[in-house]
Short mmCIF file of C-alpha atoms in Angstrom, two decimals:
data_model
loop_
_atom_site.label_atom_id
_atom_site.label_comp_id
_atom_site.label_asym_id
_atom_site.label_seq_id
_atom_site.Cartn_x
_atom_site.Cartn_y
_atom_site.Cartn_z
CA MET T 146 -35.50 -14.50 37.38
CA THR T 147 -32.07 -13.39 38.99
CA HIS T 148 -31.61 -9.82 39.29
CA HIS T 149 -28.09 -8.77 38.16
CA PRO T 150 -26.68 -5.67 39.55
CA ASP T 151 -25.31 -2.89 37.26
CA HIS T 152 -22.89 -2.29 40.07
CA GLU T 153 -20.54 -4.83 42.18
CA VAL T 154 -23.16 -4.31 45.14
CA GLU T 155 -26.43 -2.85 45.05
CA LEU T 156 -28.67 -1.85 48.40
CA PHE T 157 -32.15 -0.63 48.21
CA ARG T 158 -35.24 -0.62 50.86
CA ASP T 159 -38.29 -2.53 49.74
CA GLU T 160 -41.33 -3.01 51.76
CA GLY T 161 -39.99 -3.38 55.45
CA ALA T 162 -36.47 -4.91 54.24
CA TYR T 163 -33.51 -4.04 52.92
CA GLU T 164 -32.24 -5.82 49.60
CA VAL T 165 -28.51 -6.49 49.01
CA TYR T 166 -27.42 -7.72 45.59
CA VAL T 167 -23.64 -8.55 45.14
CA ASP T 168 -22.28 -9.52 41.88
CA LEU T 169 -20.20 -12.55 42.40
CA PRO T 170 -19.16 -14.04 38.94
CA GLY T 171 -16.93 -17.09 39.19
CA TYR T 172 -17.64 -18.13 42.76
CA ASP T 173 -19.70 -21.15 44.19
CA ARG T 174 -22.14 -20.93 46.90
CA GLU T 175 -19.98 -22.84 48.98
CA ASP T 176 -17.34 -20.34 48.62
CA VAL T 177 -19.38 -17.74 50.05
CA ASP T 178 -19.30 -16.83 54.09
CA LEU T 179 -22.02 -14.12 55.27
CA ARG T 180 -22.41 -12.94 58.55
CA TRP T 181 -24.55 -10.10 60.10
CA HIS T 182 -22.22 -8.08 63.03
CA ASP T 183 -22.89 -4.98 64.79
CA GLY T 184 -25.15 -3.48 61.95
CA ARG T 185 -22.95 -4.51 59.17
CA LEU T 186 -23.45 -7.47 56.55
CA HIS T 187 -19.96 -8.94 56.07
CA VAL T 188 -19.52 -10.73 52.69
CA SER T 189 -16.86 -12.75 51.88
CA ALA T 190 -15.66 -15.25 49.53
CA GLU T 191 -12.44 -17.49 48.37
CA HIS T 192 -12.40 -19.44 45.11
CA ARG T 193 -9.29 -21.70 44.28
CA THR T 194 -9.09 -22.13 40.37
CA GLU T 195 -8.24 -25.11 38.46
CA ASP T 196 -4.41 -23.49 37.97
CA GLY T 197 -3.96 -22.81 41.97
CA GLU T 198 -4.77 -19.22 41.82
CA THR T 199 -6.93 -18.12 44.88
CA ARG T 200 -9.62 -15.13 44.26
CA VAL T 201 -10.54 -13.57 47.28
CA TYR T 202 -13.75 -11.18 47.88
CA ASN T 203 -14.72 -9.07 50.79
CA HIS T 204 -17.10 -6.50 51.35
CA ASP T 205 -19.20 -5.25 54.24
CA VAL T 206 -22.49 -3.37 53.92
CA SER T 207 -23.80 -0.99 56.78
CA VAL T 208 -27.57 -0.24 57.01
CA PRO T 209 -29.00 2.72 59.00
CA ARG T 210 -31.85 0.88 60.91
CA SER T 211 -31.94 -2.30 63.18
CA VAL T 212 -32.45 -5.70 61.29
CA ASP T 213 -34.32 -8.81 62.41
CA ASP T 214 -31.46 -11.12 62.19
CA GLU T 215 -33.43 -14.27 62.76
CA SER T 216 -35.42 -13.62 59.57
CA ILE T 217 -32.35 -12.46 57.18
CA SER T 218 -32.31 -14.67 54.18
CA ALA T 219 -29.76 -15.17 51.76
CA THR T 220 -29.46 -17.11 48.03
CA TYR T 221 -27.20 -17.15 45.58
CA ARG T 222 -28.06 -18.00 41.84
CA ASP T 223 -26.42 -17.14 38.45
CA ASP T 224 -23.10 -15.52 40.19
CA VAL T 225 -25.65 -13.26 42.22
CA LEU T 226 -25.72 -13.06 46.08
CA HIS T 227 -29.34 -11.62 47.23
CA VAL T 228 -29.50 -11.04 50.72
CA ARG T 229 -32.97 -9.91 52.41
CA LEU T 230 -32.28 -7.92 55.69
CA PRO T 231 -35.89 -7.21 57.16
CA VAL T 232 -35.84 -4.12 59.33
CA ALA T 233 -36.56 -4.83 63.10
CA ASP T 234 -39.18 -3.34 65.41
CA GLY T 235 -36.37 -3.34 68.31
CA ASP T 236 -32.82 -3.98 68.96
CA SER T 237 -31.25 -6.82 66.82
CA ARG T 238 -28.38 -9.44 68.28
CA PRO T 239 -24.71 -8.23 68.06
CA GLY T 240 -24.00 -10.91 65.30
CA THR T 241 -25.07 -14.23 63.40
CA ARG T 242 -23.82 -16.22 60.69
CA ILE T 243 -26.29 -16.69 57.70
CA GLU T 244 -26.80 -19.84 55.42
CA VAL T 245 -26.88 -19.19 51.71
CA GLY T 246 -29.43 -20.78 50.01
CA GLU T 247 -29.79 -21.71 46.22
#
């Protein structure tokens, strides 16, 4: 069962990780570009509708602790992007692209 956020973006800390939920109705998984860079999660999406209109979404989420960027995971189901950002013991790398799974 997919968690549907009450707001466009929800962030909370769960046991050893930050959980981010982004409500992206009308986008496909392939429309989503997700990156971790310099302590921020960058979420962008672009979707072209059948009538030629292009919808664009951009949002950054900052977290107060270092993240293990090699263990970041993301899924997109039922119009909701869920990203898990595990808290790192040390420093994280400056940036990485994140694959979004189903």
